[in-house]
């Protein structure tokens, strides 16, 4: 019996991509096609809570009550796909979930932006990864990870052979793909924003991991080569008075230790007080 040739598999991939784009609730809006970074995308004049933003110190409030990011991810079948503005991983049946305020948001897609769309304290990074989640009632939550140049990123490393295929193809099956690991207790910024691709839907819960990870320059070059463009980042949008919360699990603990140390020092002699402060500066 004759085995199916490469054209058959390419046709199968194209059909699978079309099916996912039309039926998957976790990816349908996030991969909306655009032709370029046009004016309507760059600045949506009717939106007041658009993304991305510059997370700066003027708007940051430490808030422990929002809690740690709780994820339960699973390895799952996926395809890698590109359109005119983004390269993405689409999980065909979801890859686990993110829990926010008791509601589960299923991970359906990861996509890369070069350079980073968000700025953290005024700094733009070479790469940003968006992990797009959607709840059963259609709400959207995105985890964002920034990358600085250094050693190769392990998540992207596993996918580089598929990225190479995307140089000449729009879709390729990637087999079983484990999502990136999100550490419990990792500090992050939280704000309400929008999708960064059309239709730029608002009401999106953004969680931006505070600590940048590493990606190699070679990995970034290969992403650009497959995308056939240098920049796929939407411009920074106005904050418009929005609150930005910082979850930092040890912030309250550090503050209490500081108060205890001050009380102990005040009970000591003046000399001990000086020694105490010199040891804890």
Coordinates of C-alpha atoms in Angstrom, one line a residue:
X1 CA 0.0 0.0 0.0
X2 CA 1.4 3.4 -1.0
X3 CA 2.0 5.8 1.9
X4 CA 0.7 9.4 1.7
X5 CA 3.3 11.8 0.5
X6 CA 4.3 15.3 1.8
X7 CA 1.6 17.1 -0.1
X8 CA -1.1 15.1 1.7
X9 CA 0.3 16.1 5.1
X10 CA 0.5 19.8 4.1
X11 CA -3.1 19.6 3.0
X12 CA -4.1 17.9 6.3
X13 CA -2.3 20.7 8.3
X14 CA -4.0 23.4 6.4
X15 CA -7.4 21.8 7.1
X16 CA -6.6 21.4 10.7
X17 CA -5.5 25.0 11.1
X18 CA -8.8 26.2 9.4
X19 CA -10.8 24.0 11.7
X20 CA -9.1 25.3 14.9
X21 CA -9.3 29.0 13.8
X22 CA -13.1 28.6 13.3
X23 CA -14.0 26.4 16.3
X24 CA -11.5 27.0 19.1
X25 CA -12.8 29.5 21.6
X26 CA -9.4 30.0 23.2
X27 CA -7.8 31.3 20.0
X28 CA -10.4 32.8 17.7
X29 CA -9.9 36.4 18.7
X30 CA -6.3 36.3 19.5
X31 CA -5.2 35.3 16.0
X32 CA -7.5 37.7 14.1
X33 CA -5.9 38.5 10.8
X34 CA -4.4 42.0 10.1
X35 CA -2.3 43.2 7.2
X36 CA 0.0 45.6 9.0
X37 CA 0.4 47.8 12.1
X38 CA -2.1 50.2 10.7
X39 CA -3.6 53.2 12.4
X40 CA -6.7 51.4 13.6
X41 CA -4.6 48.8 15.3
X42 CA -2.0 51.2 16.6
X43 CA -4.6 53.5 18.2
X44 CA -8.2 52.4 18.9
X45 CA -9.8 55.8 19.7
X46 CA -13.0 54.3 21.2
X47 CA -11.0 52.2 23.8
X48 CA -10.1 53.5 27.2
X49 CA -8.4 50.3 28.5
X50 CA -6.1 49.2 25.7
X51 CA -2.9 47.2 25.8
X52 CA 0.0 47.2 25.8
X53 CA 1.1 49.7 28.4
X54 CA 4.2 51.0 30.2
X55 CA 4.1 49.6 33.7
X56 CA 5.7 52.4 35.6
X57 CA 6.1 53.2 39.3
X58 CA 3.6 56.0 39.3
X59 CA 0.7 53.6 38.9
X60 CA 1.9 50.5 40.8
X61 CA 0.2 49.4 44.0
X62 CA 1.4 46.4 46.0
X63 CA -1.6 44.1 46.5
X64 CA -1.2 40.7 48.2
X65 CA -4.9 40.0 48.0
X66 CA -4.9 39.2 44.2
X67 CA -2.9 36.1 45.2
X68 CA -0.3 33.9 43.5
X69 CA -0.8 32.8 39.9
X70 CA -2.3 29.3 40.1
X71 CA -1.8 27.2 37.0
X72 CA -2.4 23.5 36.2
X73 CA -0.9 22.9 32.8
X74 CA -0.8 19.7 30.8
X75 CA 1.2 18.5 27.8
X76 CA -1.2 18.5 24.8
X77 CA -1.3 18.2 21.1
X78 CA -0.6 21.4 19.2
X79 CA 0.1 23.0 15.9
X80 CA 2.4 25.9 15.1
X81 CA 1.0 28.5 12.9
X82 CA 1.7 32.0 11.6
X83 CA -0.3 34.7 9.9
X84 CA 0.8 38.1 8.6
X85 CA 1.7 39.5 12.1
X86 CA 2.4 36.7 14.7
X87 CA 3.8 33.2 15.2
X88 CA 1.8 31.0 17.6
X89 CA 1.3 27.7 19.2
X90 CA -2.3 26.5 19.2
X91 CA -3.3 23.6 21.5
X92 CA -6.1 21.7 19.8
X93 CA -7.9 20.7 23.1
X94 CA -6.4 23.2 25.6
X95 CA -3.3 22.7 27.7
X96 CA -4.6 23.0 31.3
X97 CA -5.8 26.1 33.0
X98 CA -5.2 29.3 35.0
X99 CA -7.3 30.0 38.1
X100 CA -8.3 33.6 38.9
X101 CA -10.9 34.4 41.6
X102 CA -12.2 30.8 41.4
X103 CA -12.7 30.9 37.6
X104 CA -10.8 28.6 35.3
X105 CA -9.3 30.0 32.1
X106 CA -8.1 27.4 29.6
X107 CA -4.8 27.8 27.9
X108 CA -5.3 27.7 24.2
X109 CA -2.5 29.6 22.6
X110 CA 1.0 31.1 23.0
X111 CA 2.3 33.9 20.7
X112 CA 5.5 35.8 20.4
X113 CA 6.0 39.6 19.9
X114 CA 9.3 41.2 18.8
X115 CA 10.3 43.3 20.6
X116 CA 8.2 43.2 23.7
X117 CA 4.8 45.0 23.5
X118 CA 4.7 46.0 27.2
X119 CA 7.4 48.0 28.9
X120 CA 8.3 47.3 32.5
X121 CA 9.5 50.4 34.3
X122 CA 10.2 52.0 31.0
X123 CA 12.3 49.1 29.6
X124 CA 11.4 47.3 26.4
X125 CA 12.7 43.8 26.1
X126 CA 13.8 41.9 22.9
X127 CA 10.9 39.4 23.2
X128 CA 7.5 38.9 24.9
X129 CA 5.4 35.7 25.1
X130 CA 1.7 35.9 25.5
X131 CA -0.1 32.9 27.0
X132 CA -3.8 33.4 26.0
X133 CA -6.4 31.8 28.2
X134 CA -10.2 31.8 27.9
X135 CA -13.0 30.9 30.3
X136 CA -16.1 28.9 29.5
X137 CA -18.1 32.1 29.3
X138 CA -15.7 33.8 27.0
X139 CA -13.6 35.9 29.3
X140 CA -9.9 36.3 28.5
X141 CA -6.8 36.2 30.7
X142 CA -3.2 36.6 29.4
X143 CA 0.0 35.8 31.2
X144 CA 2.9 37.8 29.7
X145 CA 6.6 36.8 30.0
X146 CA 9.5 39.1 29.0
X147 CA 12.8 37.9 27.7
X148 CA 16.3 39.4 27.8
X149 CA 19.2 38.1 25.8
X150 CA 21.2 35.2 27.3
X151 CA 21.0 31.4 27.1
X152 CA 18.3 29.8 24.9
X153 CA 14.8 29.6 26.1
X154 CA 13.9 26.0 26.9
X155 CA 10.3 26.3 25.7
X156 CA 11.2 27.8 22.4
X157 CA 14.2 25.4 22.1
X158 CA 11.8 22.5 21.8
X159 CA 9.9 24.2 19.0
X160 CA 12.8 25.6 16.8
X161 CA 12.5 22.8 14.2
X162 CA 8.9 23.8 13.6
X163 CA 9.8 27.5 13.5
X164 CA 12.2 26.7 10.7
X165 CA 9.4 25.0 8.7
X166 CA 7.3 28.1 9.2
X167 CA 9.8 30.1 7.1
X168 CA 8.1 28.6 4.0
X169 CA 4.8 27.2 5.4
X170 CA 2.0 28.8 7.4
X171 CA 1.2 25.8 9.6
X172 CA 2.9 22.7 10.9
X173 CA 1.8 20.0 13.4
X174 CA 4.0 20.1 16.5
X175 CA 2.9 17.0 18.3
X176 CA 2.7 17.0 22.1
X177 CA 3.8 20.4 23.5
X178 CA 4.2 21.2 27.2
X179 CA 3.4 24.8 28.1
X180 CA 5.9 27.1 29.8
X181 CA 6.3 26.7 33.5
X182 CA 4.8 29.4 35.7
X183 CA 6.4 29.3 39.2
X184 CA 4.1 29.4 42.2
X185 CA 4.6 32.7 44.0
X186 CA 6.3 34.4 41.1
X187 CA 5.9 38.2 41.5
X188 CA 3.7 39.7 38.7
X189 CA 1.9 42.9 37.7
X190 CA -1.9 42.8 37.2
X191 CA -4.1 45.2 35.3
X192 CA -7.2 45.3 33.1
X193 CA -6.5 45.8 29.4
X194 CA -7.3 44.5 25.9
X195 CA -6.1 42.1 23.3
X196 CA -3.1 43.6 21.4
X197 CA -4.4 42.3 18.0
X198 CA -7.6 43.3 16.3
X199 CA -10.4 43.6 17.3
X200 CA -8.4 44.7 20.5
X201 CA -11.2 43.5 22.7
X202 CA -11.2 45.0 26.2
X203 CA -11.9 43.3 29.5
X204 CA -8.7 41.2 29.4
X205 CA -7.0 40.3 32.7
X206 CA -3.3 40.8 32.2
X207 CA -0.7 39.2 34.5
X208 CA 2.9 40.3 33.6
X209 CA 5.6 38.2 35.2
X210 CA 8.0 40.7 36.9
X211 CA 11.3 38.8 36.3
X212 CA 12.4 38.5 32.7
X213 CA 13.6 35.1 31.4
X214 CA 16.4 34.4 28.8
X215 CA 16.2 33.9 25.1
X216 CA 19.2 33.6 22.7
X217 CA 19.8 36.0 19.9
X218 CA 19.7 33.1 17.5
X219 CA 16.2 32.1 18.6
X220 CA 15.0 35.7 18.1
X221 CA 16.6 35.8 14.6
X222 CA 14.8 32.6 13.6
X223 CA 11.5 33.9 14.8
X224 CA 12.0 37.0 12.7
X225 CA 13.0 34.9 9.7
X226 CA 9.9 32.8 9.9
X227 CA 7.7 35.9 10.4
X228 CA 9.3 37.8 7.6
X229 CA 9.2 41.1 9.5
X230 CA 11.3 42.8 12.2
X231 CA 8.6 44.2 14.4
X232 CA 5.2 42.8 15.4
X233 CA 4.6 44.8 18.5
X234 CA 1.6 47.1 19.0
X235 CA 2.6 50.6 20.2
X236 CA 2.2 51.6 23.9
X237 CA -1.3 52.7 24.8
X238 CA -2.4 55.3 27.3
X239 CA -2.9 54.1 30.9
X240 CA -5.9 56.4 31.4
X241 CA -5.7 56.2 35.2
X242 CA -5.8 52.5 35.4
X243 CA -4.6 50.8 38.6
X244 CA -1.6 48.4 38.2
X245 CA -1.2 45.9 41.1
X246 CA 2.0 44.2 42.0
X247 CA 1.8 40.8 43.7
X248 CA 5.0 40.2 45.7
X249 CA 4.5 37.4 48.2
X250 CA 7.4 38.4 50.5
X251 CA 6.6 42.2 50.6
X252 CA 4.5 42.0 53.8
X253 CA 6.9 39.6 55.4
X254 CA 9.9 41.9 54.7
X255 CA 8.0 44.8 56.2
X256 CA 7.2 42.9 59.4
X257 CA 10.8 41.8 59.8
X258 CA 11.8 45.5 59.4
X259 CA 9.4 46.6 62.2
X260 CA 10.6 43.8 64.5
X261 CA 14.2 44.8 63.9
X262 CA 13.5 48.5 64.7
X263 CA 11.8 47.6 67.9
X264 CA 14.7 45.4 69.0
X265 CA 17.2 48.1 68.2
X266 CA 15.3 50.8 70.1
X267 CA 15.4 48.6 73.3
X268 CA 19.2 48.4 73.0
X269 CA 21.8 50.9 74.1
X270 CA 22.8 53.6 71.7
X271 CA 26.0 51.7 70.7
X272 CA 24.0 48.5 70.1
X273 CA 21.5 50.5 68.1
X274 CA 24.3 51.8 65.8
X275 CA 25.8 48.2 65.5
X276 CA 22.3 46.9 64.7
X277 CA 21.7 49.3 61.9
X278 CA 25.1 48.9 60.4
X279 CA 24.5 45.2 60.2
X280 CA 21.1 45.4 58.5
X281 CA 21.6 48.2 56.0

